PDB file of C-alpha atoms in Angstrom:
ATOM      1  CA  GLY A  13       0.798   1.941 -18.921  1.00  0.00           C
ATOM      2  CA  ASN A  14       2.753   1.960 -15.628  1.00  0.00           C
ATOM      3  CA  SER A  15       6.342   2.853 -15.413  1.00  0.00           C
ATOM      4  CA  VAL A  16       9.322   3.528 -12.921  1.00  0.00           C
ATOM      5  CA  THR A  17      12.211   5.492 -13.365  1.00  0.00           C
ATOM      6  CA  GLN A  18      15.041   5.445 -11.012  1.00  0.00           C
ATOM      7  CA  MET A  19      18.274   6.952 -10.600  1.00  0.00           C
ATOM      8  CA  GLU A  20      21.072   5.367 -12.778  1.00  0.00           C
ATOM      9  CA  GLY A  21      23.911   3.897 -10.981  1.00  0.00           C
ATOM     10  CA  PRO A  22      26.496   2.951 -10.305  1.00  0.00           C
ATOM     11  CA  VAL A  23      26.763   4.838  -6.773  1.00  0.00           C
ATOM     12  CA  THR A  24      29.688   4.462  -4.691  1.00  0.00           C
ATOM     13  CA  LEU A  25      29.888   5.953  -1.478  1.00  0.00           C
ATOM     14  CA  SER A  26      32.122   6.003   1.684  1.00  0.00           C
ATOM     15  CA  GLU A  27      30.883   3.917   4.774  1.00  0.00           C
ATOM     16  CA  GLU A  28      28.565   6.173   7.119  1.00  0.00           C
ATOM     17  CA  ALA A  29      27.641   8.418   4.271  1.00  0.00           C
ATOM     18  CA  PHE A  30      24.066   9.614   3.652  1.00  0.00           C
ATOM     19  CA  LEU A  31      22.137   7.657   0.933  1.00  0.00           C
ATOM     20  CA  THR A  32      19.288   8.830  -1.675  1.00  0.00           C
ATOM     21  CA  ILE A  33      18.368   6.863  -4.580  1.00  0.00           C
ATOM     22  CA  ASN A  34      15.833   8.547  -6.553  1.00  0.00           C
ATOM     23  CA  CYS A  35      12.338   6.841  -7.637  1.00  0.00           C
ATOM     24  CA  THR A  36       9.535   8.214  -9.759  1.00  0.00           C
ATOM     25  CA  TYR A  37       6.686   6.638 -11.200  1.00  0.00           C
ATOM     26  CA  THR A  38       3.655   6.740 -13.590  1.00  0.00           C
ATOM     27  CA  ALA A  39       0.616   4.838 -12.551  1.00  0.00           C
ATOM     28  CA  THR A  40      -3.062   4.792 -12.978  1.00  0.00           C
ATOM     29  CA  GLY A  41      -5.156   4.638  -9.965  1.00  0.00           C
ATOM     30  CA  TYR A  42      -3.295   4.062  -6.898  1.00  0.00           C
ATOM     31  CA  PRO A  43      -0.414   1.870  -6.885  1.00  0.00           C
ATOM     32  CA  SER A  44       1.504   0.223  -3.912  1.00  0.00           C
ATOM     33  CA  LEU A  45       5.050   1.178  -3.905  1.00  0.00           C
ATOM     34  CA  PHE A  46       7.997  -1.361  -3.029  1.00  0.00           C
ATOM     35  CA  TRP A  47      11.848  -1.353  -2.753  1.00  0.00           C
ATOM     36  CA  TYR A  48      13.509  -4.425  -3.410  1.00  0.00           C
ATOM     37  CA  VAL A  49      17.298  -5.255  -2.884  1.00  0.00           C
ATOM     38  CA  GLN A  50      19.298  -7.965  -4.627  1.00  0.00           C
ATOM     39  CA  TYR A  51      22.665  -9.064  -2.679  1.00  0.00           C
ATOM     40  CA  PRO A  52      25.329 -10.510  -5.078  1.00  0.00           C
ATOM     41  CA  GLY A  53      24.477 -13.794  -6.279  1.00  0.00           C
ATOM     42  CA  GLU A  54      20.990 -13.903  -4.781  1.00  0.00           C
ATOM     43  CA  GLY A  55      17.145 -13.297  -5.810  1.00  0.00           C
ATOM     44  CA  LEU A  56      15.340 -10.143  -4.856  1.00  0.00           C
ATOM     45  CA  GLN A  57      14.304  -9.280  -1.264  1.00  0.00           C
ATOM     46  CA  LEU A  58      11.543  -7.073  -0.082  1.00  0.00           C
ATOM     47  CA  LEU A  59      13.221  -4.156   1.600  1.00  0.00           C
ATOM     48  CA  LEU A  60      10.210  -1.994   2.319  1.00  0.00           C
ATOM     49  CA  LYS A  61       6.741  -1.109   0.832  1.00  0.00           C
ATOM     50  CA  ALA A  62       4.028   1.701   1.125  1.00  0.00           C
ATOM     51  CA  THR A  63       0.525   0.998   0.071  1.00  0.00           C
ATOM     52  CA  LYS A  64      -1.086   4.644   0.150  1.00  0.00           C
ATOM     53  CA  ALA A  65      -0.188   8.489  -0.220  1.00  0.00           C
ATOM     54  CA  ASP A  66       2.287   9.625   2.496  1.00  0.00           C
ATOM     55  CA  ASP A  67       2.660   6.353   3.951  1.00  0.00           C
ATOM     56  CA  LYS A  68       6.456   5.690   5.064  1.00  0.00           C
ATOM     57  CA  GLY A  69       7.979   2.465   4.751  1.00  0.00           C
ATOM     58  CA  SER A  70      11.112   1.416   6.727  1.00  0.00           C
ATOM     59  CA  ASN A  71      13.347  -1.468   7.561  1.00  0.00           C
ATOM     60  CA  LYS A  72      17.096  -1.871   8.422  1.00  0.00           C
ATOM     61  CA  GLY A  73      17.686   1.870   8.765  1.00  0.00           C
ATOM     62  CA  PHE A  74      16.404   2.751   5.089  1.00  0.00           C
ATOM     63  CA  GLU A  75      13.011   4.857   4.505  1.00  0.00           C
ATOM     64  CA  ALA A  76      11.037   5.774   1.849  1.00  0.00           C
ATOM     65  CA  THR A  77       7.734   8.027   1.673  1.00  0.00           C
ATOM     66  CA  TYR A  78       4.910   7.729  -0.959  1.00  0.00           C
ATOM     67  CA  ARG A  79       4.646  10.931  -2.279  1.00  0.00           C
ATOM     68  CA  LYS A  80       1.440  11.148  -4.577  1.00  0.00           C
ATOM     69  CA  GLU A  81       1.917  14.778  -5.425  1.00  0.00           C
ATOM     70  CA  THR A  82       5.317  14.172  -6.992  1.00  0.00           C
ATOM     71  CA  THR A  83       4.826  10.548  -8.044  1.00  0.00           C
ATOM     72  CA  SER A  84       8.026   9.721  -5.947  1.00  0.00           C
ATOM     73  CA  PHE A  85       9.286   7.146  -3.631  1.00  0.00           C
ATOM     74  CA  HIS A  86      12.780   8.002  -2.874  1.00  0.00           C
ATOM     75  CA  LEU A  87      14.852   5.641  -0.721  1.00  0.00           C
ATOM     76  CA  GLU A  88      17.105   6.946   2.062  1.00  0.00           C
ATOM     77  CA  LYS A  89      19.403   5.954   4.684  1.00  0.00           C
ATOM     78  CA  GLY A  90      21.088   8.063   7.001  1.00  0.00           C
ATOM     79  CA  SER A  91      24.597   5.907   7.419  1.00  0.00           C
ATOM     80  CA  VAL A  92      25.188   3.466   5.126  1.00  0.00           C
ATOM     81  CA  GLN A  93      27.367   0.259   5.843  1.00  0.00           C
ATOM     82  CA  VAL A  94      29.515  -2.079   3.668  1.00  0.00           C
ATOM     83  CA  SER A  95      26.911  -4.659   3.980  1.00  0.00           C
ATOM     84  CA  ASP A  96      24.524  -2.445   2.241  1.00  0.00           C
ATOM     85  CA  SER A  97      26.400  -3.118  -0.864  1.00  0.00           C
ATOM     86  CA  ALA A  98      23.511  -4.355  -3.395  1.00  0.00           C
ATOM     87  CA  VAL A  99      21.464  -3.583  -6.225  1.00  0.00           C
ATOM     88  CA  TYR A 100      18.227  -1.753  -5.382  1.00  0.00           C
ATOM     89  CA  PHE A 101      15.072  -1.805  -7.398  1.00  0.00           C
ATOM     90  CA  CYS A 102      12.243   0.529  -7.010  1.00  0.00           C
ATOM     91  CA  ALA A 103       8.717  -1.208  -8.110  1.00  0.00           C
ATOM     92  CA  LEU A 104       5.065  -0.450  -8.251  1.00  0.00           C
ATOM     93  CA  SER A 105       2.265  -3.068  -8.048  1.00  0.00           C
ATOM     94  CA  SER A 106      -1.043  -2.704 -10.030  1.00  0.00           C
ATOM     95  CA  GLY A 107      -3.185  -4.644  -8.132  1.00  0.00           C
ATOM     96  CA  SER A 108      -6.781  -5.060  -9.207  1.00  0.00           C
ATOM     97  CA  ASN A 109      -9.933  -6.629  -7.703  1.00  0.00           C
ATOM     98  CA  PHE A 110      -8.495 -10.186  -8.610  1.00  0.00           C
ATOM     99  CA  GLY A 111      -5.645  -9.707  -6.479  1.00  0.00           C
ATOM    100  CA  ASN A 112      -3.422 -10.128  -9.572  1.00  0.00           C
ATOM    101  CA  GLU A 113      -0.475  -8.021  -8.212  1.00  0.00           C
ATOM    102  CA  LYS A 114       2.462  -7.418 -11.041  1.00  0.00           C
ATOM    103  CA  LEU A 115       5.251  -5.467 -10.365  1.00  0.00           C
ATOM    104  CA  THR A 116       6.572  -3.096 -12.686  1.00  0.00           C
ATOM    105  CA  PHE A 117      10.254  -2.516 -11.939  1.00  0.00           C
ATOM    106  CA  GLY A 118      12.840   0.447 -12.397  1.00  0.00           C
ATOM    107  CA  THR A 119      16.085  -0.486 -13.999  1.00  0.00           C
ATOM    108  CA  GLY A 120      17.993  -1.104 -10.610  1.00  0.00           C
ATOM    109  CA  THR A 121      20.656   0.985  -8.909  1.00  0.00           C
ATOM    110  CA  ARG A 122      23.945  -0.791  -7.924  1.00  0.00           C
ATOM    111  CA  LEU A 123      25.258   0.718  -4.635  1.00  0.00           C
ATOM    112  CA  THR A 124      28.852  -0.019  -3.740  1.00  0.00           C
ATOM    113  CA  ILE A 125      30.007   1.041  -0.120  1.00  0.00           C
ATOM    114  CA  ILE A 126      33.546   1.542   0.362  1.00  0.00           C
ATOM    115  CA  PRO A 127      35.217   1.106   4.023  1.00  0.00           C
TER     116      PRO A 127
ATOM    117  CA  ASP B 155       9.212 -17.935   6.085  1.00  0.00           C
ATOM    118  CA  VAL B 156       7.859 -18.216   2.552  1.00  0.00           C
ATOM    119  CA  LYS B 157      10.081 -20.246   0.315  1.00  0.00           C
ATOM    120  CA  VAL B 158      10.454 -20.077  -3.452  1.00  0.00           C
ATOM    121  CA  THR B 159      12.797 -22.626  -4.761  1.00  0.00           C
ATOM    122  CA  GLN B 160      14.044 -22.854  -8.437  1.00  0.00           C
ATOM    123  CA  SER B 161      15.364 -26.161  -9.208  1.00  0.00           C
ATOM    124  CA  SER B 162      18.601 -25.219 -11.241  1.00  0.00           C
ATOM    125  CA  ARG B 163      20.764 -22.155 -10.383  1.00  0.00           C
ATOM    126  CA  TYR B 164      22.854 -22.455 -13.503  1.00  0.00           C
ATOM    127  CA  LEU B 165      22.164 -23.956 -16.831  1.00  0.00           C
ATOM    128  CA  VAL B 166      23.772 -23.878 -20.174  1.00  0.00           C
ATOM    129  CA  LYS B 167      21.783 -25.223 -23.091  1.00  0.00           C
ATOM    130  CA  ARG B 168      22.417 -25.405 -27.121  1.00  0.00           C
ATOM    131  CA  THR B 169      20.419 -23.519 -29.391  1.00  0.00           C
ATOM    132  CA  GLY B 170      17.229 -25.034 -30.152  1.00  0.00           C
ATOM    133  CA  GLU B 171      17.040 -26.954 -27.122  1.00  0.00           C
ATOM    134  CA  LYS B 172      13.708 -27.343 -25.255  1.00  0.00           C
ATOM    135  CA  VAL B 173      14.509 -25.825 -21.905  1.00  0.00           C
ATOM    136  CA  PHE B 174      12.491 -26.260 -18.692  1.00  0.00           C
ATOM    137  CA  LEU B 175      12.556 -24.098 -15.587  1.00  0.00           C
ATOM    138  CA  GLU B 176      10.967 -25.298 -12.404  1.00  0.00           C
ATOM    139  CA  CYS B 177       9.722 -23.320  -9.512  1.00  0.00           C
ATOM    140  CA  VAL B 178       7.935 -24.380  -6.407  1.00  0.00           C
ATOM    141  CA  GLN B 179       6.289 -22.244  -3.604  1.00  0.00           C
ATOM    142  CA  ASP B 180       5.545 -23.570  -0.055  1.00  0.00           C
ATOM    143  CA  MET B 181       2.908 -20.926   1.047  1.00  0.00           C
ATOM    144  CA  ASP B 182      -0.080 -21.881  -0.839  1.00  0.00           C
ATOM    145  CA  HIS B 183       0.053 -18.619  -3.081  1.00  0.00           C
ATOM    146  CA  GLU B 184      -2.567 -18.028  -5.859  1.00  0.00           C
ATOM    147  CA  ASN B 185      -0.178 -15.856  -7.944  1.00  0.00           C
ATOM    148  CA  MET B 186       3.047 -17.035  -9.485  1.00  0.00           C
ATOM    149  CA  PHE B 187       5.313 -14.974 -11.877  1.00  0.00           C
ATOM    150  CA  TRP B 188       8.178 -15.626 -14.104  1.00  0.00           C
ATOM    151  CA  TYR B 189      10.695 -12.443 -14.757  1.00  0.00           C
ATOM    152  CA  ARG B 190      13.817 -12.100 -16.452  1.00  0.00           C
ATOM    153  CA  GLN B 191      16.414  -9.832 -15.419  1.00  0.00           C
ATOM    154  CA  ASP B 192      19.079  -8.222 -17.801  1.00  0.00           C
ATOM    155  CA  PRO B 193      21.516  -5.443 -17.182  1.00  0.00           C
ATOM    156  CA  GLY B 194      20.035  -1.920 -17.707  1.00  0.00           C
ATOM    157  CA  LEU B 195      16.647  -3.387 -18.213  1.00  0.00           C
ATOM    158  CA  GLY B 196      15.665  -4.385 -14.881  1.00  0.00           C
ATOM    159  CA  LEU B 197      13.261  -6.991 -14.395  1.00  0.00           C
ATOM    160  CA  ARG B 198      10.555  -7.783 -17.140  1.00  0.00           C
ATOM    161  CA  LEU B 199       7.480  -9.924 -16.581  1.00  0.00           C
ATOM    162  CA  ILE B 200       7.270 -12.884 -19.015  1.00  0.00           C
ATOM    163  CA  TYR B 201       3.951 -14.513 -17.598  1.00  0.00           C
ATOM    164  CA  PHE B 202       2.136 -15.040 -14.780  1.00  0.00           C
ATOM    165  CA  SER B 203      -0.593 -17.225 -13.287  1.00  0.00           C
ATOM    166  CA  TYR B 204      -3.353 -16.491 -10.862  1.00  0.00           C
ATOM    167  CA  ASP B 205      -4.567 -19.893 -10.331  1.00  0.00           C
ATOM    168  CA  VAL B 206      -3.930 -23.586 -11.433  1.00  0.00           C
ATOM    169  CA  LYS B 207      -4.202 -23.814 -15.056  1.00  0.00           C
ATOM    170  CA  MET B 208      -4.691 -20.193 -15.453  1.00  0.00           C
ATOM    171  CA  LYS B 209      -1.999 -17.895 -17.071  1.00  0.00           C
ATOM    172  CA  GLU B 210      -1.596 -14.573 -18.674  1.00  0.00           C
ATOM    173  CA  LYS B 211       0.915 -13.071 -20.750  1.00  0.00           C
ATOM    174  CA  GLY B 212       3.174 -10.176 -19.499  1.00  0.00           C
ATOM    175  CA  ASP B 213       5.436  -7.794 -21.145  1.00  0.00           C
ATOM    176  CA  ILE B 214       7.718 -10.252 -22.856  1.00  0.00           C
ATOM    177  CA  PRO B 215       5.997 -13.705 -23.728  1.00  0.00           C
ATOM    178  CA  GLU B 216       7.231 -14.278 -27.016  1.00  0.00           C
ATOM    179  CA  GLY B 217       9.394 -17.524 -27.213  1.00  0.00           C
ATOM    180  CA  TYR B 218       8.259 -18.648 -23.978  1.00  0.00           C
ATOM    181  CA  SER B 219       5.195 -20.806 -22.458  1.00  0.00           C
ATOM    182  CA  VAL B 220       4.315 -21.861 -19.071  1.00  0.00           C
ATOM    183  CA  SER B 221       2.624 -24.624 -17.165  1.00  0.00           C
ATOM    184  CA  ARG B 222       0.662 -24.572 -14.001  1.00  0.00           C
ATOM    185  CA  GLU B 223      -0.709 -27.872 -13.250  1.00  0.00           C
ATOM    186  CA  LYS B 224      -0.327 -27.900  -9.472  1.00  0.00           C
ATOM    187  CA  LYS B 225      -0.845 -24.642  -7.083  1.00  0.00           C
ATOM    188  CA  GLU B 226       2.804 -24.974  -5.661  1.00  0.00           C
ATOM    189  CA  ARG B 227       4.401 -25.237  -9.278  1.00  0.00           C
ATOM    190  CA  PHE B 228       4.980 -22.845 -12.074  1.00  0.00           C
ATOM    191  CA  SER B 229       7.208 -24.010 -14.980  1.00  0.00           C
ATOM    192  CA  LEU B 230       8.661 -21.723 -17.552  1.00  0.00           C
ATOM    193  CA  ILE B 231       9.240 -23.363 -21.084  1.00  0.00           C
ATOM    194  CA  LEU B 232      11.762 -22.121 -23.996  1.00  0.00           C
ATOM    195  CA  GLU B 233      10.579 -24.173 -26.912  1.00  0.00           C
ATOM    196  CA  SER B 234      13.407 -23.534 -28.647  1.00  0.00           C
ATOM    197  CA  ALA B 235      16.002 -21.672 -27.107  1.00  0.00           C
ATOM    198  CA  SER B 236      18.040 -18.933 -28.653  1.00  0.00           C
ATOM    199  CA  THR B 237      21.068 -16.894 -27.694  1.00  0.00           C
ATOM    200  CA  ASN B 238      18.871 -13.621 -26.788  1.00  0.00           C
ATOM    201  CA  GLN B 239      17.447 -15.854 -24.048  1.00  0.00           C
ATOM    202  CA  THR B 240      20.573 -16.076 -22.293  1.00  0.00           C
ATOM    203  CA  SER B 241      19.514 -14.215 -19.114  1.00  0.00           C
ATOM    204  CA  MET B 242      18.881 -14.679 -15.357  1.00  0.00           C
ATOM    205  CA  TYR B 243      15.192 -15.905 -14.622  1.00  0.00           C
ATOM    206  CA  LEU B 244      13.427 -15.156 -11.530  1.00  0.00           C
ATOM    207  CA  CYS B 245      10.408 -16.872 -10.216  1.00  0.00           C
ATOM    208  CA  ALA B 246       8.004 -15.283  -7.615  1.00  0.00           C
ATOM    209  CA  SER B 247       5.094 -15.917  -5.735  1.00  0.00           C
ATOM    210  CA  SER B 248       2.122 -13.720  -3.747  1.00  0.00           C
ATOM    211  CA  LEU B 249      -0.869 -14.257  -1.943  1.00  0.00           C
ATOM    212  CA  GLY B 250      -3.489 -13.303  -4.362  1.00  0.00           C
ATOM    213  CA  GLY B 251      -7.154 -13.581  -3.736  1.00  0.00           C
ATOM    214  CA  THR B 252     -10.003 -12.027  -5.147  1.00  0.00           C
ATOM    215  CA  GLY B 253     -12.791  -9.453  -4.091  1.00  0.00           C
ATOM    216  CA  SER B 254     -12.301  -8.869  -0.243  1.00  0.00           C
ATOM    217  CA  GLN B 255      -9.597 -11.025   0.020  1.00  0.00           C
ATOM    218  CA  VAL B 256      -7.339  -8.797  -1.922  1.00  0.00           C
ATOM    219  CA  VAL B 257      -4.827  -6.750   0.422  1.00  0.00           C
ATOM    220  CA  ALA B 258      -3.266  -3.703  -0.880  1.00  0.00           C
ATOM    221  CA  GLY B 259       0.387  -4.011  -1.390  1.00  0.00           C
ATOM    222  CA  ASN B 260       0.732  -7.954  -1.081  1.00  0.00           C
ATOM    223  CA  THR B 261       4.323  -8.833  -0.827  1.00  0.00           C
ATOM    224  CA  ILE B 262       5.962 -10.673  -3.709  1.00  0.00           C
ATOM    225  CA  TYR B 263       8.470 -13.184  -2.821  1.00  0.00           C
ATOM    226  CA  PHE B 264      11.283 -14.359  -4.837  1.00  0.00           C
ATOM    227  CA  GLY B 265      13.350 -17.401  -5.611  1.00  0.00           C
ATOM    228  CA  GLU B 266      17.175 -16.813  -6.114  1.00  0.00           C
ATOM    229  CA  GLY B 267      17.014 -16.992 -10.012  1.00  0.00           C
ATOM    230  CA  SER B 268      18.135 -19.214 -12.570  1.00  0.00           C
ATOM    231  CA  TRP B 269      21.384 -18.241 -14.847  1.00  0.00           C
ATOM    232  CA  LEU B 270      20.597 -19.559 -18.328  1.00  0.00           C
ATOM    233  CA  THR B 271      23.219 -19.532 -20.748  1.00  0.00           C
ATOM    234  CA  VAL B 272      22.266 -20.252 -24.617  1.00  0.00           C
ATOM    235  CA  VAL B 273      25.250 -21.138 -26.772  1.00  0.00           C
TER     236      VAL B 273
END
């Protein structure tokens, strides 16, 4: 079956540091890949996504590239801010011809940025 | 903007009670989902529905049922709540569609979550 493995946290960085959160996946076919973010006390929001190999998703300074050869979708940001403190989830979508997208999630990585 | 609304943010229920968690979406989405979120386990799919009155089991359906009588509303039911069902429950929806209507990577939109404590 499908699975997502992401870097265990918590991760603590200083403001303006470089961020990488690793994510690898196992899936049949050609899944779409997502990063979701959950700020304290809130639900999940889509951060970025990529739907095919070599696609790069980007948003709010975050980037991730769909690497089929390494089955990875690592999240990166060049200079983090305190407001980036949140829990980050990597996920894949196993869509079918019926459009029944179901997300399989990683366990989440809690990120804390210190001023 | 898409809005997925979960009616209760915080609930405390007793063991054995019947619990209803309600979710409404306002974007005419075909698909709706219920997940639970637990520390160290991420999000796990309980049930999903791809059309009115249609439902399919997710990864952890035991102890839960669902109802989708109208397209915009998807209810999660705990027939007899137990302490191991204490968790955060997240409702979600997506566009869905069939055949040529399917768009790869349709975004799934989440509600703010319902924190359920069973005592």
